[in-house]
mmCIF file of C-alpha atoms and ligand atoms in Angstrom:
data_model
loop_
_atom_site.group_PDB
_atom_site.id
_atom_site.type_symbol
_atom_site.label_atom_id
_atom_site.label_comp_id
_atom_site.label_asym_id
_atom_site.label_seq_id
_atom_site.Cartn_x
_atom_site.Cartn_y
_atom_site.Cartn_z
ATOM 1 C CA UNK A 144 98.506 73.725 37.992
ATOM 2 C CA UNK A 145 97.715 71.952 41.482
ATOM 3 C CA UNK A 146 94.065 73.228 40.709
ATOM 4 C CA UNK A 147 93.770 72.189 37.021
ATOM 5 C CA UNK A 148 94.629 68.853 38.178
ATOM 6 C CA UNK A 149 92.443 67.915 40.931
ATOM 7 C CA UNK A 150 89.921 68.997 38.819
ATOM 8 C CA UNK A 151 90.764 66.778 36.188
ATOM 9 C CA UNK A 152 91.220 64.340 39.261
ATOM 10 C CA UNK A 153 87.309 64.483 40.132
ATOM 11 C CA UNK A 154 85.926 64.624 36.448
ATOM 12 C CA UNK A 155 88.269 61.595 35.114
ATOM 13 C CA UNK A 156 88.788 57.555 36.094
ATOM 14 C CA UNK A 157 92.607 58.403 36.666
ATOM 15 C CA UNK A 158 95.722 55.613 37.253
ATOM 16 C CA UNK A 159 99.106 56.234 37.414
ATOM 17 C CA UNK A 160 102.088 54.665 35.830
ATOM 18 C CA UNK A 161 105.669 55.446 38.224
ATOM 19 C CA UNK A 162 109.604 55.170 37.617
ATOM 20 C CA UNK A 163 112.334 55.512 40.181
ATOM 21 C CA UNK A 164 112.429 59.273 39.731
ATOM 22 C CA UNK A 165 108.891 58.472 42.345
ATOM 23 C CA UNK A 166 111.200 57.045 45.209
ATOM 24 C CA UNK A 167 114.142 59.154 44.566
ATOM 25 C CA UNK A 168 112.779 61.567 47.711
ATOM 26 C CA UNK A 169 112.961 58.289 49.543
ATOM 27 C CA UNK A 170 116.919 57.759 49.169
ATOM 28 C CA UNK A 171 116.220 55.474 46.319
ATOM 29 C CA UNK A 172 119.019 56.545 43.422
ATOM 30 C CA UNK A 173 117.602 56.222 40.077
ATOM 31 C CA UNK A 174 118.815 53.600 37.145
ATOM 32 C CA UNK A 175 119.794 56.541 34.821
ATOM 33 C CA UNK A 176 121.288 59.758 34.756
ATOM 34 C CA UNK A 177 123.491 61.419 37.668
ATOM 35 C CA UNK A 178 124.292 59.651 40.235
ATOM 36 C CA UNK A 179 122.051 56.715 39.189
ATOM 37 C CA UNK A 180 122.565 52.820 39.933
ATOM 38 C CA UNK A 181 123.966 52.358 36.773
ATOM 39 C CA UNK A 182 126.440 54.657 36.632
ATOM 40 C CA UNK A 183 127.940 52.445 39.230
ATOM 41 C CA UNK A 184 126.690 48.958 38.103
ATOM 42 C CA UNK A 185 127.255 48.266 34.685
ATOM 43 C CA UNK A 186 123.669 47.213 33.885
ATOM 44 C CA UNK A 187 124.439 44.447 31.565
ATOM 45 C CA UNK A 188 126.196 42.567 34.467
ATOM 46 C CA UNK A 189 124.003 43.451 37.645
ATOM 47 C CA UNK A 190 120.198 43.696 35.872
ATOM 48 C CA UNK A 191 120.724 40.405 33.598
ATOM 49 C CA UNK A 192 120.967 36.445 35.204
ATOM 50 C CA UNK A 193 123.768 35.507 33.031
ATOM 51 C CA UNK A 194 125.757 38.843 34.092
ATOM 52 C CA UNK A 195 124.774 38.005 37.245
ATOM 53 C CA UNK A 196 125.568 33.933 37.037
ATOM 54 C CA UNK A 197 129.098 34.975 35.058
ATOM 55 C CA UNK A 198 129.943 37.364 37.268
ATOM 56 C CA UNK A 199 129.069 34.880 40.447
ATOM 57 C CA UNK A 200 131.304 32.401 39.409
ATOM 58 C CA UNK A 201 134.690 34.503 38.859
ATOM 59 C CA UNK A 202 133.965 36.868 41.298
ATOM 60 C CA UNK A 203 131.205 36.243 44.110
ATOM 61 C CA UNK A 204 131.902 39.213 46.592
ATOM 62 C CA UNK A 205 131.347 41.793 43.336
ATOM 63 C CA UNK A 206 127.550 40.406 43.043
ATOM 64 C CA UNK A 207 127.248 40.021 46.837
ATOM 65 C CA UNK A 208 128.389 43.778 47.626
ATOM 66 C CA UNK A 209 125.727 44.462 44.760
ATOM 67 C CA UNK A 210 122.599 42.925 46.216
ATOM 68 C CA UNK A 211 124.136 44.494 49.742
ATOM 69 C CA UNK A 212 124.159 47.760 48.527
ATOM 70 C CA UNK A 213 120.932 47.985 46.816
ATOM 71 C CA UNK A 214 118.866 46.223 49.755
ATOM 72 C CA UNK A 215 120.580 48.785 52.360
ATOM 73 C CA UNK A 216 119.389 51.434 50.399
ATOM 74 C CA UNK A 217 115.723 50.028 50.303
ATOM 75 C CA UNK A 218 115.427 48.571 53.781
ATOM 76 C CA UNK A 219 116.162 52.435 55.298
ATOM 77 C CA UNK A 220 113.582 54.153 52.494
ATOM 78 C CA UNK A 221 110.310 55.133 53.432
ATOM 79 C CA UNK A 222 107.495 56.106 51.118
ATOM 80 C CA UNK A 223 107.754 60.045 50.273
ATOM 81 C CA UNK A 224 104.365 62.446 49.450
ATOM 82 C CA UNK A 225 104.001 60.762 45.607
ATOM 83 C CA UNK A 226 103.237 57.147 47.436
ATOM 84 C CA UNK A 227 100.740 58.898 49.984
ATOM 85 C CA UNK A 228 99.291 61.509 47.702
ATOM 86 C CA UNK A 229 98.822 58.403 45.175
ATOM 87 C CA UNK A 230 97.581 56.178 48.243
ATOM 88 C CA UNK A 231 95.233 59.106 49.321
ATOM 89 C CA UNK A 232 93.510 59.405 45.697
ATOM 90 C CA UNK A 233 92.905 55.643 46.160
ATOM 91 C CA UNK A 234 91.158 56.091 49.361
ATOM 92 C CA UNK A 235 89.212 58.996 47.734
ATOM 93 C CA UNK A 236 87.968 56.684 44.839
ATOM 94 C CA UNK A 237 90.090 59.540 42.748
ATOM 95 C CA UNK A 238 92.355 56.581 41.686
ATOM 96 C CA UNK A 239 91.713 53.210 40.466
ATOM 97 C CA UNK A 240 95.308 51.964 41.128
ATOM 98 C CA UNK A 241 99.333 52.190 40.163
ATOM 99 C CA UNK A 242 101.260 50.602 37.706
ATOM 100 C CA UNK A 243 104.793 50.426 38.828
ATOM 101 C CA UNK A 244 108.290 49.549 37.501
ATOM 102 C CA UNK A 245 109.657 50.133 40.822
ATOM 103 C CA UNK A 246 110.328 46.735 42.837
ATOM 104 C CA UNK A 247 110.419 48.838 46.452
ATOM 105 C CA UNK A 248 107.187 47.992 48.180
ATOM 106 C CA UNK A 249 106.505 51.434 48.866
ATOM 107 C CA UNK A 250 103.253 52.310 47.077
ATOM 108 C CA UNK A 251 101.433 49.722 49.340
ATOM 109 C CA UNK A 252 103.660 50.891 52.514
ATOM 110 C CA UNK A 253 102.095 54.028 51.602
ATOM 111 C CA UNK A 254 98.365 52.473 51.455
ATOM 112 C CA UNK A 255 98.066 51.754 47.577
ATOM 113 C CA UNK A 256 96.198 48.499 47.541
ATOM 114 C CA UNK A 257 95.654 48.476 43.617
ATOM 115 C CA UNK A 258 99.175 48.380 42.689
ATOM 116 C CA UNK A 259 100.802 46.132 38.893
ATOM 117 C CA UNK A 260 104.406 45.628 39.944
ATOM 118 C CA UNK A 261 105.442 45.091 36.238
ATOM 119 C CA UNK A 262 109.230 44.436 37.242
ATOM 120 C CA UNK A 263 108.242 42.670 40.349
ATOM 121 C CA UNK A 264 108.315 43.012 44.287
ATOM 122 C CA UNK A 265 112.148 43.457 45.817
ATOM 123 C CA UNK A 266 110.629 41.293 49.002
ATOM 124 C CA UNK A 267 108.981 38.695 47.318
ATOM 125 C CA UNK A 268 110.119 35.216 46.189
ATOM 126 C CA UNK A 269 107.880 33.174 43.844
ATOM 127 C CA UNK A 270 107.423 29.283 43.145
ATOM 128 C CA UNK A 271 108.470 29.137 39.138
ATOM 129 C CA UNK A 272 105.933 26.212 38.866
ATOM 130 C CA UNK A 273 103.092 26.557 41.259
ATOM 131 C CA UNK A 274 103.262 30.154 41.204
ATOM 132 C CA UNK A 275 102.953 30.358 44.830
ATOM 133 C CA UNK A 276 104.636 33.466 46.464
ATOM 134 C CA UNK A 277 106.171 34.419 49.826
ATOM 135 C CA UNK A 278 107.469 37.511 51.099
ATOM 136 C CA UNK A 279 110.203 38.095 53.157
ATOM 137 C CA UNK A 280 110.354 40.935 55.673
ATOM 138 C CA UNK A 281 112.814 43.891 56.370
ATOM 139 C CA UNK A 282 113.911 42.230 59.769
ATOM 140 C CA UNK A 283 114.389 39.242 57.239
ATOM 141 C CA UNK A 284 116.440 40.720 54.688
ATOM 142 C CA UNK A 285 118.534 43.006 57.101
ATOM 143 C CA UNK A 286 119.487 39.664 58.774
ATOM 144 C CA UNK A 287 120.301 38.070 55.794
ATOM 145 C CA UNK A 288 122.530 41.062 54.481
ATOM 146 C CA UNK A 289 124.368 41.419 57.942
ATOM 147 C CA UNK A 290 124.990 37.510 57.441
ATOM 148 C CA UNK A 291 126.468 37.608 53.991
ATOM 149 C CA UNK A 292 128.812 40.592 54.598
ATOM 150 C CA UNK A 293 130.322 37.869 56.662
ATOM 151 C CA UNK A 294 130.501 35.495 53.835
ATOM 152 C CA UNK A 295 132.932 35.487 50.888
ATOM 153 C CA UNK A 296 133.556 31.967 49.553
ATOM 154 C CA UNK A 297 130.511 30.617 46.411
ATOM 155 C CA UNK A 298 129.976 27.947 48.131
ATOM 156 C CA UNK A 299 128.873 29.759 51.438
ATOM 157 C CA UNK A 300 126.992 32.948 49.663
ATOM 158 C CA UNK A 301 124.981 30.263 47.526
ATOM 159 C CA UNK A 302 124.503 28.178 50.221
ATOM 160 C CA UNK A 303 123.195 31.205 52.588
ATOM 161 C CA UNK A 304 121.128 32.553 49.814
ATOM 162 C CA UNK A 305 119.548 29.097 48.994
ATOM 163 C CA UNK A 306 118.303 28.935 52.718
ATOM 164 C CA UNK A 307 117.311 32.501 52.829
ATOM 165 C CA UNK A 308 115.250 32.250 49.520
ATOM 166 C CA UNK A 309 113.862 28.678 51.007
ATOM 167 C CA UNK A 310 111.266 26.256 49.735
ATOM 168 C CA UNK A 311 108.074 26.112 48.436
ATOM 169 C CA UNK A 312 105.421 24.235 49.882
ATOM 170 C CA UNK A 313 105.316 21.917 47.046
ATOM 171 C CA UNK A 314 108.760 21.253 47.613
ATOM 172 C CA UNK A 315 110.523 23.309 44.336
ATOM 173 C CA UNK A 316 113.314 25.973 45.328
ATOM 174 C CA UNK A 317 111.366 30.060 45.363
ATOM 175 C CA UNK A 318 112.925 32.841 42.841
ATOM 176 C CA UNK A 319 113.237 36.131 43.760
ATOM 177 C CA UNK A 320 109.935 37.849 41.824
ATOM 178 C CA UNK A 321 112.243 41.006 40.519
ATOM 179 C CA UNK A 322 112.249 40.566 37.000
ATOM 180 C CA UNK A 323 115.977 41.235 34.949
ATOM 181 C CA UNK A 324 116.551 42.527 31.613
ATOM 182 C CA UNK A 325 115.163 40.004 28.966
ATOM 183 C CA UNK A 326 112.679 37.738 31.513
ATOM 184 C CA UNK A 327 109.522 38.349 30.455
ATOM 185 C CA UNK A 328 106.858 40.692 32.939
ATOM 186 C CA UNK A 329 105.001 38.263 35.592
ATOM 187 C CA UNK A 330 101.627 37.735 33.842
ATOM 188 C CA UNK A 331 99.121 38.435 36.343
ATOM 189 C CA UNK A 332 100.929 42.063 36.825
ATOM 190 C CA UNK A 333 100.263 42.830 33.152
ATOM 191 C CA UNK A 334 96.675 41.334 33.090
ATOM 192 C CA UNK A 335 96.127 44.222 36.039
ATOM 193 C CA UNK A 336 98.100 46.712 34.094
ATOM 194 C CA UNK A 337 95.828 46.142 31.386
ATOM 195 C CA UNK A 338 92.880 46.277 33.372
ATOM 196 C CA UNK A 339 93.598 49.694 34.771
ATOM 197 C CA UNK A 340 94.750 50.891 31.878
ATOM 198 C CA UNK A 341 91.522 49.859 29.763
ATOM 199 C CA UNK A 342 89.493 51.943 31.983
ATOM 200 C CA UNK A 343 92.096 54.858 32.587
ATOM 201 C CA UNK A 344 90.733 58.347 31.345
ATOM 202 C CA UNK A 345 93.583 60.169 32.366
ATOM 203 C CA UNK A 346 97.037 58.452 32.579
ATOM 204 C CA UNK A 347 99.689 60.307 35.255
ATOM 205 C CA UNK A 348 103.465 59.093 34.679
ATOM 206 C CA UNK A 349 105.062 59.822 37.171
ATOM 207 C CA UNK A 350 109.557 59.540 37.545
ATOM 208 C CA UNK A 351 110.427 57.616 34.453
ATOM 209 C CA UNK A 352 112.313 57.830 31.713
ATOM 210 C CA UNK A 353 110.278 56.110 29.540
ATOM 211 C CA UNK A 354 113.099 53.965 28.218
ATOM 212 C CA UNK A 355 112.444 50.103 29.091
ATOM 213 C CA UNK A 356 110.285 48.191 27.029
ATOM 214 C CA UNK A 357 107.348 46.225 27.147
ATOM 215 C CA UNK A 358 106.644 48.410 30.334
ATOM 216 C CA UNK A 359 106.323 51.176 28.490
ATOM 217 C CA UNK A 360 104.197 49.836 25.635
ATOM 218 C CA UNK A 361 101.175 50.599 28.250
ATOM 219 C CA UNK A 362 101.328 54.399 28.043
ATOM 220 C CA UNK A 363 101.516 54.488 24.476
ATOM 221 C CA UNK A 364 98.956 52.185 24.489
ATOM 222 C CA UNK A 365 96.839 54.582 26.599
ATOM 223 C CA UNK A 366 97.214 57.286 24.298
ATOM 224 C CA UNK A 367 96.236 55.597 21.317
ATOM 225 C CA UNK A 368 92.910 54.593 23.374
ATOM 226 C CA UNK A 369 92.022 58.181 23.299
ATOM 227 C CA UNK A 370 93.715 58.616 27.240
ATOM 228 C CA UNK A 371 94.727 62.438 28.312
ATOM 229 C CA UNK A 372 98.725 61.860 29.360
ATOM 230 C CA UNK A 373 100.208 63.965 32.263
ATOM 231 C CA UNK A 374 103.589 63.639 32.871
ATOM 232 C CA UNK A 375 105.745 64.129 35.891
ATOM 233 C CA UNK A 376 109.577 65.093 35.658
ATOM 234 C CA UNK A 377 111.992 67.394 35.666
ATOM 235 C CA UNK A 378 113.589 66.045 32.494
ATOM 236 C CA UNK A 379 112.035 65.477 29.342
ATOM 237 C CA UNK A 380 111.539 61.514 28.576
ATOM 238 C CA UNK A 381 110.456 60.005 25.291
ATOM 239 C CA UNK A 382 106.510 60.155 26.787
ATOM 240 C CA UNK A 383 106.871 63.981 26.527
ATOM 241 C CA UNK A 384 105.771 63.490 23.414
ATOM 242 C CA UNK A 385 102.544 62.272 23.928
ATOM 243 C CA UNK A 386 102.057 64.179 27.441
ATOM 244 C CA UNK A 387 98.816 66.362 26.949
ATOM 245 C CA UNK A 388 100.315 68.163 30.471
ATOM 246 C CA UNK A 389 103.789 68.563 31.133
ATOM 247 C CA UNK A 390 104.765 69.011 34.983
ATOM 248 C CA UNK A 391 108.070 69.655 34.873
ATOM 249 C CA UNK A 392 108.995 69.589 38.721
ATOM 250 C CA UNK A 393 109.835 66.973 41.137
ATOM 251 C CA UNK A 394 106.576 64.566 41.528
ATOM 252 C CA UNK A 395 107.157 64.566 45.425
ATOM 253 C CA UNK A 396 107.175 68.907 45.939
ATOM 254 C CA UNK A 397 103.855 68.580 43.085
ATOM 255 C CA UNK A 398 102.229 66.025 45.073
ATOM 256 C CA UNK A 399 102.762 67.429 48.632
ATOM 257 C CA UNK A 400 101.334 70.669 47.097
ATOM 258 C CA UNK A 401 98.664 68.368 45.911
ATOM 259 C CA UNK A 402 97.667 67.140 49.583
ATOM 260 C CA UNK A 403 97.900 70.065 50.842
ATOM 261 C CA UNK A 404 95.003 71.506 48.670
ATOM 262 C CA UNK A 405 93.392 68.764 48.479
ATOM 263 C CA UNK A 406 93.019 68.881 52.469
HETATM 264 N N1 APR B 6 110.296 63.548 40.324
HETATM 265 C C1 APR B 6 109.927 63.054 39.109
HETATM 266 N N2 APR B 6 110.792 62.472 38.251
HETATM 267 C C2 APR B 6 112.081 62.422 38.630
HETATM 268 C C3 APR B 6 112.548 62.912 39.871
HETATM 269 C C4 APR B 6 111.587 63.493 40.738
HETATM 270 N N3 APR B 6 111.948 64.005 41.931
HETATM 271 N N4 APR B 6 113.900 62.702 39.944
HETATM 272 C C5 APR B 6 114.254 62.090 38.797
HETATM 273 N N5 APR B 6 113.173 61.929 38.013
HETATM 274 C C6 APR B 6 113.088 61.269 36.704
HETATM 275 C C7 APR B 6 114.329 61.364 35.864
HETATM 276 O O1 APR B 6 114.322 62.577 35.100
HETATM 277 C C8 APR B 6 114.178 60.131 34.966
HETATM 278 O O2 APR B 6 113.457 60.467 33.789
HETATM 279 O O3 APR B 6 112.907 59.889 36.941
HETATM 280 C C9 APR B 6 113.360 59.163 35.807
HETATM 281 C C10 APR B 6 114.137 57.949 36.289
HETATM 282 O O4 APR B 6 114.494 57.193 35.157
HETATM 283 P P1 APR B 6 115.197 55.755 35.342
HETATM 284 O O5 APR B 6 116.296 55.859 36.318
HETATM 285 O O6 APR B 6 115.472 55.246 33.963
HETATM 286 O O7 APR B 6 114.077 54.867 36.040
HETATM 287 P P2 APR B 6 112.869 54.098 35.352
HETATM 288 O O8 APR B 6 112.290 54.883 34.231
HETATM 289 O O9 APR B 6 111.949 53.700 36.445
HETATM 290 O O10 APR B 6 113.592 52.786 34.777
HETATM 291 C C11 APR B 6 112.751 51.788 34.244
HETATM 292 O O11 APR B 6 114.702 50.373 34.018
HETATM 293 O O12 APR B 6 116.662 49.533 34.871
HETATM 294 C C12 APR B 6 115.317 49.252 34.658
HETATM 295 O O13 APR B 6 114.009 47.749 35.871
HETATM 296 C C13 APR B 6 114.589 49.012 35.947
HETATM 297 O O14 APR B 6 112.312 49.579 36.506
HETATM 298 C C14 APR B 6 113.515 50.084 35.973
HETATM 299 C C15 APR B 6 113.373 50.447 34.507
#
């Protein structure tokens, strides 16, 4: 199979689409299924503002031990062979970029430089009205988490995540970029998701379950351009259906075999 797909590889403009199940091999659990975030975090509360505002206000340490949790977990992972064999391709011109619905950072750790964050950026914070954006650091977030693990009151969490989130320079308060159940997908991520997947001849999803919408509108919409679909994943997903190739293995042991022949 490793064969039949770096030779579709050379012969077709290729971009991939990723889930979680692409950073699970980092230590990153997925949303769904065993073990995953939300068996633990009812997703209603901890993916949606006003779960996260009504929760806040009755009781603040639930939400803090939330955001803890999740950016431990992403401040220790490090991108596995999916981000570097997808990084690789890039390099090779075998790739013309990632769409993502994972907010980790770890396609570009890996070396992706074409990469559509469709749910946003887990390190970035954006200006709602001039659309600037910063990004804060790991030293910078593992600070702030060591700071609010001290912290239990409202007032001191919102005040400590007020000064971590800061300013921007045209004076408005930033927003974190992640992007919860029922805000709409930042604009200029979708207007490169587009872009990639106007040109894509050969679509690879890669880790996801194929459940979230308007992400997944794109691979559908791939298909009906006439795109060959490969999917990724051990399970079978709702894209199965339209998956012209089924790889039904974890995407990190296909891709390290992957770089390995590719050399
Ligand atoms: N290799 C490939 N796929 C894997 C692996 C692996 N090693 N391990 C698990 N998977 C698959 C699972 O079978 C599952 O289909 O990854 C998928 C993970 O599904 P989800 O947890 O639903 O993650 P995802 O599809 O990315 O969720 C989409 O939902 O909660 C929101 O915003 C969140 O971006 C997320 C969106």
């Amino acid at each position: 199979m490793v064969e039949k797909v770096a030779k579709l590889l050379r012969e077709k403009k290729t971009v991939a689409f990723t889930g979680a199940g692409a950073s699970l091999e980092s230590g990153i659990p997925t949303f769904r299924g065993k073990g995953g975030l939300w068996e633990k975090y009812d997703p209603q509360i901890y993916a949606s503002v006003p779960g996260i505002l009504f929760t806040f206000l009755k009781s603040p340490d639930k939400i803090s031990q939330f955001f803890v949790d999740f950016y431990e977990v992403l401040l220790k992972a490090e991108p596995n062979s999916t981000h570097y064999a997808l990084a690789e391709l890039e390099r090779r011109g075998s790739l013309l970029g990632v769409i993502t619905q994972n907010i980790d950072n770890l396609h570009q750790l890996a070396g992706s430089k074409v990469v559509s964050e469709l749910h946003g950026n887990a390190y970035k914070f954006r200006c709602r009205v001039c659309n600037r954006e910063e990004t804060r650091d790991k030293k910078e977030v593992a600070e702030f988490l060591e700071e609010v693990k001290k912290l239990h009151t409202r007032k001191d969490l919102i005040r400590k995540l007020l000064s971590f989130i800061g300013r921007c320079e045209c004076g408005r308060r930033l927003a974190p970029s992640v992007v919860f159940f029922g805000q709409p997908l930042p604009e200029e991520e979708l207007v490169k998701a587009y872009q990639l997947i106007d040109k894509a001849e050969l679509l690879l999803i890669i880790g996801t379950s194929g459940v979230v919408y308007p992400a997944v509108n794109l691979p559908f919409q791939a298909k009906e351009r006439g795109c060959q679909i490969l999917e990724i994943n051990p399970e079978l997903t709702p894209l199965s259906s339209i998956a012209d190739i089924k790889i039904s293995q974890s995407a990190n042991i296909f891709f390290s075999q992957l770089l390995e022949y590719l050399g």
